[in-house]
CSV table of C-alpha atoms in Angstrom, one decimal:
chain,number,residue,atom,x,y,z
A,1,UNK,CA,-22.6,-36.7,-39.3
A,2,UNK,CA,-21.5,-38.7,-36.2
A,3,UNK,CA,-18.2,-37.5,-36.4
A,4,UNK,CA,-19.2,-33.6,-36.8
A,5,UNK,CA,-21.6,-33.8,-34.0
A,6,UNK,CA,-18.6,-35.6,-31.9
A,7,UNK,CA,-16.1,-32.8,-33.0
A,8,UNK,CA,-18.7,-29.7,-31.6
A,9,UNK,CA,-19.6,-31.5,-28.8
A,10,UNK,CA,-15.2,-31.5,-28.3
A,11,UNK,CA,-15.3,-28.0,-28.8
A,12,UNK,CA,-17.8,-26.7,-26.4
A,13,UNK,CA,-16.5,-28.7,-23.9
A,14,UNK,CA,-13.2,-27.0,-24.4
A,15,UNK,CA,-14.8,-23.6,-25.0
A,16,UNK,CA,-16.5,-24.1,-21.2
A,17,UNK,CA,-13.3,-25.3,-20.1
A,18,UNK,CA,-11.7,-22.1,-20.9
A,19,UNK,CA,-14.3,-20.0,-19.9
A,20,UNK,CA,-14.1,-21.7,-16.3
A,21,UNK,CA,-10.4,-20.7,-16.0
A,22,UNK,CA,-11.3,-17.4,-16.9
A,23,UNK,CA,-11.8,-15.7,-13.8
A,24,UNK,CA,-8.0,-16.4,-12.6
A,25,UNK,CA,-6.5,-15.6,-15.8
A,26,UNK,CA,-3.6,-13.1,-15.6
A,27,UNK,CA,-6.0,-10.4,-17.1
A,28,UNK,CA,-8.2,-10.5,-13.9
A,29,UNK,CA,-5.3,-10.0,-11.8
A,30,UNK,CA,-6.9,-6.5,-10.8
A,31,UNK,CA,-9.4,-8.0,-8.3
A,32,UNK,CA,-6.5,-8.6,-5.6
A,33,UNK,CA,-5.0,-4.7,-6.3
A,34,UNK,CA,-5.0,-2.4,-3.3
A,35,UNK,CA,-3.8,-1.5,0.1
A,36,UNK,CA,-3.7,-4.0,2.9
A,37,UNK,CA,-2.9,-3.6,6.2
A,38,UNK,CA,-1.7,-5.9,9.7
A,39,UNK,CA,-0.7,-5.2,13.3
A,40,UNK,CA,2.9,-6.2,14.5
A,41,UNK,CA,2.4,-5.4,18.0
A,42,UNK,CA,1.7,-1.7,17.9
A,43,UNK,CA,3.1,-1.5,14.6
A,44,UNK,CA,1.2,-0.7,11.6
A,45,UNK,CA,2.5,-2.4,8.5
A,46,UNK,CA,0.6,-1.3,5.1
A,47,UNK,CA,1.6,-2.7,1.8
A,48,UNK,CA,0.4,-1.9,-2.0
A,49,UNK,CA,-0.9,-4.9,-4.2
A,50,UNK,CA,-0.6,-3.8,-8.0
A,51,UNK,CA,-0.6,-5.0,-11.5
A,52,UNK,CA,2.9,-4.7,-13.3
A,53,UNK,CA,3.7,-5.6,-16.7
A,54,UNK,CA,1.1,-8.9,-16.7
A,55,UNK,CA,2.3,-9.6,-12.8
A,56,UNK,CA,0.6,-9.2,-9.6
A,57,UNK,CA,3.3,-6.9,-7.0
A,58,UNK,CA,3.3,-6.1,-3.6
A,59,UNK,CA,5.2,-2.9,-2.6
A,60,UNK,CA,5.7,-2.1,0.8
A,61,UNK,CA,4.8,1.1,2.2
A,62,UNK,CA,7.1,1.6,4.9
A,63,UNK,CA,10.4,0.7,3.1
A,64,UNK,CA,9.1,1.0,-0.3
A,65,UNK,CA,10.4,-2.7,-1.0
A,66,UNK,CA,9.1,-4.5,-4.1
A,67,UNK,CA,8.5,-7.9,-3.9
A,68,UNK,CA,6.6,-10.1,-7.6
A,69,UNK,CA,3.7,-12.6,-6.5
A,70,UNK,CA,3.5,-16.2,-8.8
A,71,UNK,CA,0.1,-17.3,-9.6
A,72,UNK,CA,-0.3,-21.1,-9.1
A,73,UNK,CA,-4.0,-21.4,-9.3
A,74,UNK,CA,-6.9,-19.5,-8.2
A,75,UNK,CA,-6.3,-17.1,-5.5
A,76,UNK,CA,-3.0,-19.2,-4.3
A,77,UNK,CA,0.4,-17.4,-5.8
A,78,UNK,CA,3.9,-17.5,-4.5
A,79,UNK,CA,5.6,-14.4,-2.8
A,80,UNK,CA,9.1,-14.1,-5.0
A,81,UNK,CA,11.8,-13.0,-1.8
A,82,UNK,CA,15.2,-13.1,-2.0
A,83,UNK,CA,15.8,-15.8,0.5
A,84,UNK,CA,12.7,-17.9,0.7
A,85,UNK,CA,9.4,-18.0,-1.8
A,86,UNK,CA,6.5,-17.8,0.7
A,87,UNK,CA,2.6,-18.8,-0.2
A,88,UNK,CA,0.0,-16.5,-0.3
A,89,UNK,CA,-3.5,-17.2,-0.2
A,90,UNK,CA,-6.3,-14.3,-0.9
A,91,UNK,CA,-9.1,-14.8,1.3
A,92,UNK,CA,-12.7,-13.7,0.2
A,93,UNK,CA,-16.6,-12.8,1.5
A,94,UNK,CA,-18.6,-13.8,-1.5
A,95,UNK,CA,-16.4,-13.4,-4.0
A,96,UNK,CA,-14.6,-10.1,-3.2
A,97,UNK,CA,-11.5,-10.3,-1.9
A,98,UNK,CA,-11.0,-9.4,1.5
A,99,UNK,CA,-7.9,-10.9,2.9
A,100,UNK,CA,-4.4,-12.0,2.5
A,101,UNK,CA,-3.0,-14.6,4.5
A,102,UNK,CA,1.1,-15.2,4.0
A,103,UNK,CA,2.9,-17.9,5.2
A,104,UNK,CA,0.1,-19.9,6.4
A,105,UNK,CA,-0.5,-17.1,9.6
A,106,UNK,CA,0.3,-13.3,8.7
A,107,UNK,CA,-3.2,-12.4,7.9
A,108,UNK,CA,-3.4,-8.8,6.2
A,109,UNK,CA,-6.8,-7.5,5.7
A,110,UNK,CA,-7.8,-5.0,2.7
A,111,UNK,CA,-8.6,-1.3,3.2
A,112,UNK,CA,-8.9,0.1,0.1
A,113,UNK,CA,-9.4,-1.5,-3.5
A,114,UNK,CA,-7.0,1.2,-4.6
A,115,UNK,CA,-3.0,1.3,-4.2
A,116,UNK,CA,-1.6,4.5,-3.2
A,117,UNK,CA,0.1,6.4,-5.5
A,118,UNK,CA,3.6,6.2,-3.7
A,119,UNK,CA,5.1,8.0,-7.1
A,120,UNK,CA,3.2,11.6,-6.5
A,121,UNK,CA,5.2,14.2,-5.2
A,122,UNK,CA,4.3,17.9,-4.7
A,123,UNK,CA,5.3,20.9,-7.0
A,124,UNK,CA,7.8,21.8,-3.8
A,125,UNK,CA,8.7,19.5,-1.5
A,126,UNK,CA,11.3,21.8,0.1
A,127,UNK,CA,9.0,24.0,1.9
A,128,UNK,CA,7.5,21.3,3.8
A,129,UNK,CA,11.2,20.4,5.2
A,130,UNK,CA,12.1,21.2,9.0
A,131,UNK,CA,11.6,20.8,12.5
A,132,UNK,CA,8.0,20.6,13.7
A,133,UNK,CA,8.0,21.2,17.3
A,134,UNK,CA,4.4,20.0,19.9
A,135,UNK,CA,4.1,19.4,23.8
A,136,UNK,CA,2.3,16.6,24.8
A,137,UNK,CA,1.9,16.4,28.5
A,138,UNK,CA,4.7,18.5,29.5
A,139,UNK,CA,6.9,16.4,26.9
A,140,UNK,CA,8.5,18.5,24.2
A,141,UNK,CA,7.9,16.3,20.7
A,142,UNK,CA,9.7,17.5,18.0
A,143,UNK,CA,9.6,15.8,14.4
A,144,UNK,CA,11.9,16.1,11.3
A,145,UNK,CA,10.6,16.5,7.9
A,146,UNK,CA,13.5,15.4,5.2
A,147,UNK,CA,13.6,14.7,1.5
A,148,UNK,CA,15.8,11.4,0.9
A,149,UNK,CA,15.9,9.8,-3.0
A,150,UNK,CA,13.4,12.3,-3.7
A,151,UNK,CA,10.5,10.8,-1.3
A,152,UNK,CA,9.3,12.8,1.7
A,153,UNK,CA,9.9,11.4,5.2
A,154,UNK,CA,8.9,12.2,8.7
A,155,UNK,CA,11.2,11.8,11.9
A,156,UNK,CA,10.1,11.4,15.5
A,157,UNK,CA,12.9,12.8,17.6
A,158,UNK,CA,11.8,11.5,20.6
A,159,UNK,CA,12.4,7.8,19.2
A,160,UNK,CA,14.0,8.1,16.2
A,161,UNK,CA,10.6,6.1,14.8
A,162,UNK,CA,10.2,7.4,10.8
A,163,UNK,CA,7.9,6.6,7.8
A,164,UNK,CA,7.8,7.7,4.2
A,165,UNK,CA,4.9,10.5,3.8
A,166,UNK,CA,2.8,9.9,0.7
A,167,UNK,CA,1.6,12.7,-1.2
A,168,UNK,CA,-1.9,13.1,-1.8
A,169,UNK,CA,-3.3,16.8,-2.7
A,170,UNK,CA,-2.7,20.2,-2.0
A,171,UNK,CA,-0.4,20.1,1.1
A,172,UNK,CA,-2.0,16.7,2.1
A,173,UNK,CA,0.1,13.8,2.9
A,174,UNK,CA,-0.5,9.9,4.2
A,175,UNK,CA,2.2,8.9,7.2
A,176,UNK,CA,2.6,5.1,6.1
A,177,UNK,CA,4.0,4.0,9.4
A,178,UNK,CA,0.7,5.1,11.1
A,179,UNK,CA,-2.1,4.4,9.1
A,180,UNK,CA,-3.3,8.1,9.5
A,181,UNK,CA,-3.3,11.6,7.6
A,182,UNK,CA,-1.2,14.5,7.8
A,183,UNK,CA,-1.6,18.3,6.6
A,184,UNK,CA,0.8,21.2,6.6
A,185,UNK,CA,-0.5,24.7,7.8
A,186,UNK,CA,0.3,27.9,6.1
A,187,UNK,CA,0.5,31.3,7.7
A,188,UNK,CA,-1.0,34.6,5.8
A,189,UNK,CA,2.4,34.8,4.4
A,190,UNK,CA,1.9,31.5,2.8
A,191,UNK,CA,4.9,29.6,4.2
A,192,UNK,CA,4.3,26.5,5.8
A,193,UNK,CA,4.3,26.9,9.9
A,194,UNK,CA,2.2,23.5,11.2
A,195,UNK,CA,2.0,20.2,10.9
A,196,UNK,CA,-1.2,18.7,12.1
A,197,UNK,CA,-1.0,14.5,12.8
A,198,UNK,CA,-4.0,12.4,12.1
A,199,UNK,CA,-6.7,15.7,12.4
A,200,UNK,CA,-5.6,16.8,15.5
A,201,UNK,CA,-1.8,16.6,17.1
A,202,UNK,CA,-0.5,20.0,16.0
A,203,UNK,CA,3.0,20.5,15.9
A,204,UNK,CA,4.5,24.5,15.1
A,205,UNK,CA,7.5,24.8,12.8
A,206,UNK,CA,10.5,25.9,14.6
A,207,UNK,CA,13.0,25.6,12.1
């Protein structure tokens, strides 16, 4: 009787020991997905965390580079690069994530507990493509709209500055570079002939 009573006690202790782990298992990986987002200077750098085939991934947004993440324990995990492995720790209020810190001191904070959908592209890309053309105080602007490897970028002539344009709905689009939205105009002919940046920098289409 002894010895049964010693064996269920073994169990339960295991059973609780299990159940303590649980929270970090590979199955709960989705508590650290989103988008998260740091300064570099004036810079805005935005990056996708996703779950991939049982692995937590970073992508990111402005080069589209895909990079695995290790889990060691917890909310510590290793960033997979080609040169170095750096550590990543997630940072949390409560117990939702809120932060990433890499590397001991690049600190990205969370936005949005969803990824973008960097994949989505629009029915036809090509009528968005051309020169967009705006004058900002007395300064001609003019950006480029291209399709390269079948993603949508955007161009500043002025300083040859670019970023990937995400697709979201309709004739909708995220610039990843800035942080901020962009829609395309139509005419009454329904072609395309503006480009309006973050709700209110309108650029005309002049080619």
């Amino acid at each position: 009787m002894k010895k049964y009573l010693a064996l269920l006690l073994f169990i339960s202790i295991q059973t609780l020991g299990a159940w303590s782990k649980a929270p970090n298992a590979a199955g709960n990986l989705d508590q650290f997905v989103g988008r998260y987002k740091r300064m570099q200077g004036s810079t805005v750098l935005l990056l996708n965390m996703y779950v991939e085939n049982g692995k937590l991934v970073s992508k990111q947004l402005w080069d589209f580079e895909v990079l695995p993440l290790e889990q060691k324990s917890g909310d510590d995990f290793t960033l997979k690069m080609k040169q170095n492995n750096w550590p990543v720790k997630f940072v949390r209020e409560g117990n939702k994530v809120t932060q990433m810190l890499v590397a001991g001191h690049d600190l990205w904070t969370k936005v949005d507990d969803k990824p973008l959908n960097t994949e989505a592209i629009p029915a036809n890309p090509s009528q968005y493509l051309g020169k967009y053309k705006a004058t900002v105080n007395q300064k001609e602007m003019v950006i480029e709209v291209t399709l390269k490897d079948g993603k949508i970028w955007g161009t500043q002539l002025w300083d040859g500055g670019k970023s990937p344009l995400t697709y979201l709905s309709a004739d909708n689009f995220f610039v990843n570079a800035l942080d901020c939205p962009l829609a395309f105009k139509k005419g009454s002919d329904k072609k395309v002939n503006q480009l309006v940046l973050n709700n209110k920098e309108v650029f005309t289409k002049v080619d």
